[in-house]
């Protein structure tokens, strides 16, 4: 009995081993920070698509919304000469690694599949380096959103505020009724995500561009920027005492569960509502941060492939092709909360907030008001972004004079240039 078993076991083991070897050989390792319920559900769409293409998915998640921890892990792995096959990247980070000559050229797939015709120019600015495609964009997120609990709004007869003062008036009513006006997670990137909208609201799209993209010293240090910090200061007064360090999706859960009325966050928050079976205009409302209607602060998640050797290239190109597949772009974004990076995907199956984002994107592209998100790496290079976010989060947590904060912001930019 024993002899046969060993042979069978060996054969089976060999079988499994060879399959694992094949799978191992035919798998792609991906570093990302998509660990919340909605994020993981969306990523699963991509994993399944890769399996259908005959590739295993070696998952290397690094928890931490916004991706700071994942970017730190990546930098260490690159320094150790052990980069992953693929990495989730945002904006200027792609340019940084392309400049170091570390990213593979996706142009052969891009040309064959016609990416140039369907990906809008503000994304191509980051996904291409010196005319070569170095990253495949999965989506277009928007950061100037507010997510609200409809039951609380209906109970208190509140409609989406059109001005910042209306927002403060609504918040006072909400607090009086015993709810938390603003669910927020006290992490620097979340404070910075609010700042995207506060700057846009205080000065409009032209000012946002001048200050946070062109880094004009007068715009950074002046009275309009002080107004943006005033908004941050007032918003600080709307959060609960337990906000420090809270993860973004736990803040979203507070709005889903009716503990809090609103959250200012990118539309990855919508992915959590949808994952919880909630419907827009039934369970929750989505509207632009007051004073930013019509403008679109965007960030696009893209995957870049590192030069790790010929044997992985087929898998990396298969991943790039899977990401840019039209059907995938629809299915992934229906779950993720963002909209497709491909402009030729119909919005028919998207819910009201998704449809609004797609319609606003077209307008923003036409009148050139599609603005790279400062908080999510599409406005200024990483080195400068970090110094600016330090000023923003210190002010949000420790207060001070808004006019001084604006001056500190300009000084931080000067010092980090
Ligand atoms: C952003 C990323 C989004 C979302 C968010 C929270 O930087 O672009 O896809 O996942 O972080 O983790």
Short mmCIF file of C-alpha atoms and ligand atoms in Angstrom, two decimals:
data_model
loop_
_atom_site.label_atom_id
_atom_site.label_comp_id
_atom_site.label_asym_id
_atom_site.label_seq_id
_atom_site.Cartn_x
_atom_site.Cartn_y
_atom_site.Cartn_z
CA UNK A 1 0.00 0.00 0.00
CA UNK A 2 2.66 2.50 1.07
CA UNK A 3 4.85 2.24 -2.08
CA UNK A 4 1.94 3.17 -4.46
CA UNK A 5 0.94 5.98 -2.28
CA UNK A 6 4.43 7.50 -2.33
CA UNK A 7 4.54 7.21 -6.14
CA UNK A 8 1.07 8.73 -6.35
CA UNK A 9 2.00 11.39 -3.84
CA UNK A 10 5.25 12.10 -5.70
CA UNK A 11 3.44 12.18 -9.05
CA UNK A 12 0.70 14.34 -7.59
CA UNK A 13 3.27 16.53 -5.91
CA UNK A 14 5.19 16.73 -9.16
CA UNK A 15 1.90 17.52 -10.92
CA UNK A 16 1.00 20.18 -8.39
CA UNK A 17 4.57 21.39 -8.32
CA UNK A 18 4.66 21.74 -12.08
CA UNK A 19 1.30 23.47 -12.09
CA UNK A 20 2.43 25.75 -9.27
CA UNK A 21 5.68 26.25 -11.13
CA UNK A 22 3.71 27.15 -14.24
CA UNK A 23 1.33 29.33 -12.22
CA UNK A 24 4.29 30.76 -10.29
CA UNK A 25 6.03 31.34 -13.56
CA UNK A 26 2.85 32.75 -15.00
CA UNK A 27 1.91 35.06 -12.21
CA UNK A 28 2.39 38.76 -11.73
CA UNK A 29 3.23 40.32 -8.38
CA UNK A 30 1.33 43.55 -7.73
CA UNK A 31 1.93 46.04 -4.91
CA UNK A 32 -1.10 48.21 -4.08
CA UNK A 33 -2.97 49.74 -1.17
CA UNK A 34 -6.52 48.62 -1.96
CA UNK A 35 -7.51 46.89 1.27
CA UNK A 36 -10.92 48.39 2.15
CA UNK A 37 -14.10 46.44 1.32
CA UNK A 38 -14.91 48.41 -1.83
CA UNK A 39 -11.29 48.58 -2.97
CA UNK A 40 -10.74 44.83 -2.55
CA UNK A 41 -13.98 44.03 -4.38
CA UNK A 42 -12.88 46.16 -7.33
CA UNK A 43 -9.41 44.63 -7.39
CA UNK A 44 -10.99 41.22 -7.49
CA UNK A 45 -12.40 42.06 -10.93
CA UNK A 46 -8.84 42.50 -12.19
CA UNK A 47 -7.58 39.34 -10.47
CA UNK A 48 -10.34 37.31 -12.13
CA UNK A 49 -9.55 38.84 -15.52
CA UNK A 50 -5.88 37.91 -15.16
CA UNK A 51 -6.81 34.35 -14.24
CA UNK A 52 -8.93 34.16 -17.40
CA UNK A 53 -5.83 35.23 -19.28
CA UNK A 54 -3.90 32.38 -17.65
CA UNK A 55 -1.94 34.43 -15.10
CA UNK A 56 -1.87 34.06 -11.37
CA UNK A 57 -1.96 37.16 -9.17
CA UNK A 58 0.69 37.47 -6.49
CA UNK A 59 -0.94 39.92 -4.13
CA UNK A 60 1.28 42.34 -2.20
CA UNK A 61 -1.12 44.72 -0.48
CA UNK A 62 0.24 47.44 1.82
CA UNK A 63 -2.54 48.77 4.04
CA UNK A 64 -2.86 52.53 4.38
CA UNK A 65 -5.36 54.62 2.43
CA UNK A 66 -3.87 57.13 0.06
CA UNK A 67 -0.81 54.94 -0.48
CA UNK A 68 1.92 56.63 1.59
CA UNK A 69 2.89 53.31 3.25
CA UNK A 70 2.85 51.47 -0.10
CA UNK A 71 5.12 54.10 -1.67
CA UNK A 72 7.55 53.75 1.23
CA UNK A 73 7.63 49.97 0.78
CA UNK A 74 8.20 50.40 -2.94
CA UNK A 75 11.09 52.80 -2.46
CA UNK A 76 12.76 50.29 -0.08
CA UNK A 77 12.23 47.39 -2.47
CA UNK A 78 13.66 49.37 -5.38
CA UNK A 79 16.66 50.34 -3.24
CA UNK A 80 17.13 46.66 -2.41
CA UNK A 81 17.00 45.77 -6.12
CA UNK A 82 13.78 43.81 -5.65
CA UNK A 83 10.97 45.82 -7.29
CA UNK A 84 7.60 44.12 -7.87
CA UNK A 85 6.34 43.32 -11.36
CA UNK A 86 3.66 45.98 -11.06
CA UNK A 87 2.81 48.87 -8.72
CA UNK A 88 -0.27 51.04 -8.22
CA UNK A 89 0.91 54.60 -8.87
CA UNK A 90 -0.46 58.14 -8.90
CA UNK A 91 0.63 61.01 -11.15
CA UNK A 92 4.11 62.42 -10.55
CA UNK A 93 5.37 59.22 -8.92
CA UNK A 94 5.19 57.56 -12.34
CA UNK A 95 7.39 60.31 -13.78
CA UNK A 96 9.88 59.89 -10.93
CA UNK A 97 10.39 56.17 -11.59
CA UNK A 98 10.34 56.63 -15.36
CA UNK A 99 13.09 59.23 -15.02
CA UNK A 100 15.15 56.64 -13.11
CA UNK A 101 14.77 54.31 -16.12
CA UNK A 102 13.08 51.62 -14.01
CA UNK A 103 9.77 51.26 -15.82
CA UNK A 104 8.99 48.95 -18.70
CA UNK A 105 7.74 50.31 -22.04
CA UNK A 106 4.05 49.48 -22.62
CA UNK A 107 3.96 51.22 -26.01
CA UNK A 108 3.70 47.98 -28.07
CA UNK A 109 0.43 47.05 -26.32
CA UNK A 110 -0.76 50.67 -26.24
CA UNK A 111 -0.23 51.12 -29.97
CA UNK A 112 -1.87 47.79 -30.85
CA UNK A 113 -4.89 48.65 -28.66
CA UNK A 114 -5.16 52.35 -29.54
CA UNK A 115 -4.80 53.82 -26.04
CA UNK A 116 -3.85 57.24 -27.46
CA UNK A 117 -7.34 57.65 -28.89
CA UNK A 118 -9.30 56.86 -25.71
CA UNK A 119 -7.25 58.17 -22.76
CA UNK A 120 -7.67 61.91 -22.11
CA UNK A 121 -4.62 64.17 -22.34
CA UNK A 122 -4.50 65.12 -18.59
CA UNK A 123 -3.94 61.41 -17.86
CA UNK A 124 -1.51 60.82 -20.72
CA UNK A 125 0.62 63.61 -19.19
CA UNK A 126 1.44 61.16 -16.37
CA UNK A 127 1.05 57.74 -18.05
CA UNK A 128 3.53 58.52 -20.81
CA UNK A 129 7.18 59.46 -20.46
CA UNK A 130 9.01 61.00 -23.41
CA UNK A 131 6.27 59.68 -25.71
CA UNK A 132 6.36 56.13 -24.34
CA UNK A 133 3.50 54.57 -22.35
CA UNK A 134 4.88 53.57 -18.95
CA UNK A 135 1.64 53.08 -17.01
CA UNK A 136 -1.87 51.71 -17.67
CA UNK A 137 -4.65 53.85 -16.09
CA UNK A 138 -7.56 51.93 -14.53
CA UNK A 139 -9.78 54.88 -13.62
CA UNK A 140 -10.45 58.55 -12.98
CA UNK A 141 -11.30 59.41 -9.39
CA UNK A 142 -12.63 62.80 -8.34
CA UNK A 143 -11.80 64.31 -4.95
CA UNK A 144 -14.16 67.33 -4.63
CA UNK A 145 -17.15 65.27 -3.39
CA UNK A 146 -19.27 65.27 -0.25
CA UNK A 147 -21.11 62.07 0.72
CA UNK A 148 -24.15 62.53 2.91
CA UNK A 149 -26.59 60.33 4.81
CA UNK A 150 -29.96 60.94 3.12
CA UNK A 151 -32.05 59.93 6.13
CA UNK A 152 -30.41 62.59 8.31
CA UNK A 153 -30.71 65.22 5.57
CA UNK A 154 -34.41 64.39 5.05
CA UNK A 155 -35.13 64.32 8.78
CA UNK A 156 -33.61 67.78 9.20
CA UNK A 157 -34.94 69.08 5.84
CA UNK A 158 -31.41 69.84 4.62
CA UNK A 159 -30.60 70.05 0.92
CA UNK A 160 -27.05 69.91 -0.50
CA UNK A 161 -25.37 73.23 0.50
CA UNK A 162 -24.36 75.46 -2.42
CA UNK A 163 -22.10 77.78 -0.41
CA UNK A 164 -19.62 77.20 2.41
CA UNK A 165 -21.78 79.22 4.77
CA UNK A 166 -24.76 77.01 3.89
CA UNK A 167 -22.58 74.01 4.77
CA UNK A 168 -21.80 75.51 8.19
CA UNK A 169 -25.47 76.29 8.79
CA UNK A 170 -26.44 72.72 7.89
CA UNK A 171 -23.69 71.40 10.18
CA UNK A 172 -25.03 73.44 13.11
CA UNK A 173 -28.48 71.92 12.60
CA UNK A 174 -26.98 68.42 12.35
CA UNK A 175 -24.95 68.79 15.53
CA UNK A 176 -28.01 70.19 17.39
CA UNK A 177 -29.93 67.07 16.35
CA UNK A 178 -27.22 64.93 17.97
CA UNK A 179 -25.35 63.71 14.90
CA UNK A 180 -21.69 64.25 14.01
CA UNK A 181 -21.67 66.82 11.20
CA UNK A 182 -18.46 65.66 9.49
CA UNK A 183 -16.96 62.16 9.60
CA UNK A 184 -13.23 62.49 9.10
CA UNK A 185 -10.11 60.41 9.49
CA UNK A 186 -7.18 62.30 11.05
CA UNK A 187 -4.45 61.30 8.63
CA UNK A 188 -2.36 63.81 6.64
CA UNK A 189 -3.56 62.58 3.23
CA UNK A 190 -7.18 62.87 4.33
CA UNK A 191 -6.62 66.43 5.58
CA UNK A 192 -4.97 67.18 2.23
CA UNK A 193 -7.91 65.67 0.33
CA UNK A 194 -10.21 68.22 2.01
CA UNK A 195 -7.67 70.93 1.18
CA UNK A 196 -8.06 70.17 -2.55
CA UNK A 197 -11.66 71.33 -2.27
CA UNK A 198 -11.11 74.19 0.20
CA UNK A 199 -8.60 75.84 -2.20
CA UNK A 200 -10.88 75.31 -5.19
CA UNK A 201 -13.86 76.69 -3.25
CA UNK A 202 -11.97 79.72 -1.89
CA UNK A 203 -10.44 80.79 -5.22
CA UNK A 204 -11.96 78.86 -8.14
CA UNK A 205 -10.24 76.69 -10.79
CA UNK A 206 -7.86 79.40 -12.05
CA UNK A 207 -6.61 80.08 -8.52
CA UNK A 208 -6.27 76.35 -7.79
CA UNK A 209 -4.09 76.01 -10.89
CA UNK A 210 -2.00 79.09 -10.07
CA UNK A 211 -1.39 78.08 -6.47
CA UNK A 212 -1.31 74.27 -6.30
CA UNK A 213 -0.06 73.45 -9.82
CA UNK A 214 2.05 76.44 -10.90
CA UNK A 215 3.12 77.13 -7.27
CA UNK A 216 2.88 80.90 -7.71
CA UNK A 217 4.34 82.41 -4.49
CA UNK A 218 1.80 85.27 -4.31
CA UNK A 219 -1.11 82.87 -4.75
CA UNK A 220 0.32 80.45 -2.17
CA UNK A 221 0.90 83.09 0.49
CA UNK A 222 -1.97 85.51 -0.23
CA UNK A 223 -5.45 86.30 1.12
CA UNK A 224 -7.30 83.78 -1.04
CA UNK A 225 -5.14 80.95 0.31
CA UNK A 226 -5.81 82.29 3.81
CA UNK A 227 -9.54 81.91 3.03
CA UNK A 228 -8.94 78.27 2.15
CA UNK A 229 -7.25 77.75 5.51
CA UNK A 230 -10.19 79.51 7.19
CA UNK A 231 -12.45 76.87 5.65
CA UNK A 232 -10.13 74.13 6.98
CA UNK A 233 -10.31 75.71 10.43
CA UNK A 234 -14.11 75.76 10.40
CA UNK A 235 -14.28 72.18 9.12
CA UNK A 236 -12.00 71.15 11.98
CA UNK A 237 -14.80 72.30 14.26
CA UNK A 238 -17.27 69.86 12.66
CA UNK A 239 -15.47 66.58 13.35
CA UNK A 240 -15.79 64.34 16.45
CA UNK A 241 -13.10 63.99 19.12
CA UNK A 242 -12.13 60.49 18.00
CA UNK A 243 -11.07 61.48 14.48
CA UNK A 244 -7.25 61.29 14.92
CA UNK A 245 -5.72 58.40 12.96
CA UNK A 246 -9.10 57.01 11.82
CA UNK A 247 -8.99 55.18 8.46
CA UNK A 248 -11.03 56.82 5.69
CA UNK A 249 -13.36 53.85 5.21
CA UNK A 250 -14.26 53.85 8.91
CA UNK A 251 -15.30 57.48 8.51
CA UNK A 252 -17.39 56.45 5.51
CA UNK A 253 -19.00 53.74 7.64
CA UNK A 254 -20.08 56.42 10.14
CA UNK A 255 -22.08 58.11 7.37
CA UNK A 256 -23.42 54.76 6.08
CA UNK A 257 -24.59 53.87 9.61
CA UNK A 258 -26.15 57.26 10.28
CA UNK A 259 -23.75 58.24 13.09
CA UNK A 260 -22.43 61.12 11.01
CA UNK A 261 -24.10 63.17 8.30
CA UNK A 262 -21.29 63.94 5.84
CA UNK A 263 -17.80 63.01 4.67
CA UNK A 264 -15.56 65.04 2.33
CA UNK A 265 -13.70 62.38 0.33
CA UNK A 266 -12.82 61.14 -3.12
CA UNK A 267 -15.32 58.84 -4.82
CA UNK A 268 -13.56 55.72 -3.58
CA UNK A 269 -15.90 56.40 -0.63
CA UNK A 270 -18.81 55.62 -2.95
CA UNK A 271 -17.29 52.15 -3.41
CA UNK A 272 -17.96 51.53 0.29
CA UNK A 273 -21.60 52.67 0.05
CA UNK A 274 -22.19 50.43 -2.97
CA UNK A 275 -20.43 47.50 -1.27
CA UNK A 276 -22.84 47.99 1.66
CA UNK A 277 -25.77 47.76 -0.77
CA UNK A 278 -26.61 51.47 -0.45
CA UNK A 279 -28.15 53.43 -3.32
CA UNK A 280 -27.54 57.06 -4.32
CA UNK A 281 -30.51 59.38 -3.76
CA UNK A 282 -32.12 56.63 -1.66
CA UNK A 283 -29.63 56.00 1.16
CA UNK A 284 -26.95 58.57 0.41
CA UNK A 285 -26.41 61.80 -1.47
CA UNK A 286 -23.37 62.83 -3.49
CA UNK A 287 -22.66 66.47 -4.33
CA UNK A 288 -19.70 68.73 -5.01
CA UNK A 289 -18.03 70.51 -2.11
CA UNK A 290 -19.72 73.94 -2.02
CA UNK A 291 -18.16 76.40 -4.42
CA UNK A 292 -16.54 73.70 -6.56
CA UNK A 293 -19.55 72.74 -8.73
CA UNK A 294 -18.45 72.32 -12.37
CA UNK A 295 -14.78 71.81 -11.49
CA UNK A 296 -13.12 68.42 -11.37
CA UNK A 297 -10.11 67.62 -9.18
CA UNK A 298 -8.94 64.26 -10.45
CA UNK A 299 -6.57 61.50 -9.57
CA UNK A 300 -6.09 58.41 -11.69
CA UNK A 301 -4.83 55.09 -10.39
CA UNK A 302 -2.42 53.57 -12.86
CA UNK A 303 -0.24 50.47 -12.85
CA UNK A 304 3.39 50.75 -13.90
CA UNK A 305 5.55 47.70 -14.66
CA UNK A 306 9.13 47.49 -13.42
CA UNK A 307 11.95 46.11 -15.53
CA UNK A 308 12.37 42.84 -13.65
CA UNK A 309 13.45 40.56 -16.48
CA UNK A 310 12.25 39.06 -19.78
CA UNK A 311 10.47 36.11 -18.11
CA UNK A 312 7.91 38.44 -16.50
CA UNK A 313 7.28 40.70 -19.50
CA UNK A 314 4.48 38.62 -21.03
CA UNK A 315 2.60 38.70 -17.72
CA UNK A 316 3.19 42.44 -17.27
CA UNK A 317 1.94 43.21 -20.79
CA UNK A 318 -1.05 40.94 -20.19
CA UNK A 319 -1.82 42.95 -17.05
CA UNK A 320 -1.55 46.23 -18.96
CA UNK A 321 -3.86 44.89 -21.64
CA UNK A 322 -6.34 43.56 -19.05
CA UNK A 323 -6.41 46.98 -17.35
CA UNK A 324 -7.17 48.83 -20.56
CA UNK A 325 -9.80 46.38 -21.73
CA UNK A 326 -13.08 48.25 -22.35
CA UNK A 327 -15.31 45.72 -20.55
CA UNK A 328 -12.93 45.58 -17.59
CA UNK A 329 -12.89 49.38 -17.34
CA UNK A 330 -16.67 49.36 -16.98
CA UNK A 331 -16.90 46.46 -14.52
CA UNK A 332 -14.02 47.63 -12.32
CA UNK A 333 -15.26 51.22 -12.03
CA UNK A 334 -18.85 50.19 -11.32
CA UNK A 335 -17.45 48.65 -8.11
CA UNK A 336 -14.56 51.01 -7.31
CA UNK A 337 -16.55 54.27 -7.26
CA UNK A 338 -14.45 55.95 -9.92
CA UNK A 339 -15.17 56.33 -13.64
CA UNK A 340 -13.29 54.75 -16.56
CA UNK A 341 -10.02 56.19 -17.82
CA UNK A 342 -11.22 55.21 -21.30
CA UNK A 343 -13.49 57.91 -22.68
CA UNK A 344 -15.31 55.43 -24.95
CA UNK A 345 -16.97 53.42 -22.17
CA UNK A 346 -20.74 54.11 -21.96
CA UNK A 347 -22.08 55.45 -18.67
CA UNK A 348 -25.33 53.60 -19.09
CA UNK A 349 -24.75 51.10 -16.27
CA UNK A 350 -23.35 53.69 -13.84
CA UNK A 351 -25.53 55.07 -11.03
CA UNK A 352 -26.39 58.77 -10.63
CA UNK A 353 -23.11 59.90 -9.02
CA UNK A 354 -21.04 58.04 -11.64
CA UNK A 355 -23.12 59.52 -14.43
CA UNK A 356 -22.64 63.00 -12.98
CA UNK A 357 -18.89 62.50 -12.78
CA UNK A 358 -18.72 61.32 -16.40
CA UNK A 359 -20.83 64.29 -17.60
CA UNK A 360 -18.79 66.80 -15.53
CA UNK A 361 -15.57 65.28 -16.83
CA UNK A 362 -16.59 65.96 -20.42
CA UNK A 363 -17.35 69.61 -19.54
CA UNK A 364 -14.12 69.97 -17.54
CA UNK A 365 -12.11 68.58 -20.46
CA UNK A 366 -13.80 70.99 -22.85
CA UNK A 367 -13.20 74.11 -20.75
CA UNK A 368 -9.84 72.96 -19.46
CA UNK A 369 -10.89 72.80 -15.79
CA UNK A 370 -9.76 69.24 -15.13
CA UNK A 371 -7.36 69.86 -12.28
CA UNK A 372 -4.85 67.38 -10.92
CA UNK A 373 -5.53 66.49 -7.27
CA UNK A 374 -2.89 68.05 -5.03
CA UNK A 375 -3.49 65.51 -2.26
CA UNK A 376 -3.17 62.53 -4.60
CA UNK A 377 -0.05 63.44 -6.52
CA UNK A 378 -1.40 64.98 -9.70
CA UNK A 379 -0.56 68.65 -9.03
CA UNK A 380 3.04 68.85 -7.79
CA UNK A 381 5.99 66.44 -7.60
CA UNK A 382 6.13 64.18 -4.55
CA UNK A 383 9.00 66.00 -2.83
CA UNK A 384 7.12 69.32 -2.81
CA UNK A 385 3.73 67.70 -2.10
CA UNK A 386 5.05 66.20 1.13
CA UNK A 387 6.28 69.53 2.49
CA UNK A 388 2.99 71.22 1.62
CA UNK A 389 0.88 68.49 3.22
CA UNK A 390 2.89 68.87 6.44
CA UNK A 391 1.77 72.52 6.65
CA UNK A 392 -1.84 71.63 5.90
CA UNK A 393 -2.11 68.80 8.44
CA UNK A 394 -0.27 70.73 11.16
CA UNK A 395 -2.70 73.59 10.71
CA UNK A 396 -5.72 71.25 10.74
CA UNK A 397 -4.56 69.62 13.97
CA UNK A 398 -2.90 72.48 15.84
CA UNK A 399 -4.74 75.52 14.49
CA UNK A 400 -3.16 78.99 14.25
CA UNK A 401 -3.82 81.95 11.98
CA UNK A 402 -4.96 81.12 8.45
CA UNK A 403 -2.87 84.02 7.08
CA UNK A 404 0.26 82.60 8.75
CA UNK A 405 -0.53 79.13 7.40
CA UNK A 406 -0.63 80.53 3.88
CA UNK A 407 2.78 82.12 4.40
CA UNK A 408 4.12 78.84 5.81
CA UNK A 409 2.78 77.02 2.76
CA UNK A 410 4.66 79.35 0.40
CA UNK A 411 7.81 78.98 2.50
CA UNK A 412 7.53 75.19 2.49
CA UNK A 413 7.31 75.19 -1.30
CA UNK A 414 10.31 77.52 -1.60
CA UNK A 415 12.35 75.31 0.75
CA UNK A 416 11.48 72.07 -1.05
CA UNK A 417 12.10 73.26 -4.61
C1 LIG B 1 -6.17 57.04 -3.42
C2 LIG B 1 -6.41 56.08 -4.57
C3 LIG B 1 -7.81 55.58 -4.55
C4 LIG B 1 -8.27 55.15 -3.17
C5 LIG B 1 -7.73 56.01 -2.05
C6 LIG B 1 -7.93 55.45 -0.66
O1 LIG B 1 -4.89 57.55 -3.43
O2 LIG B 1 -6.17 56.76 -5.78
O3 LIG B 1 -7.97 54.56 -5.50
O4 LIG B 1 -8.11 53.87 -3.02
O5 LIG B 1 -6.40 56.33 -2.21
O6 LIG B 1 -7.11 54.43 -0.38
#
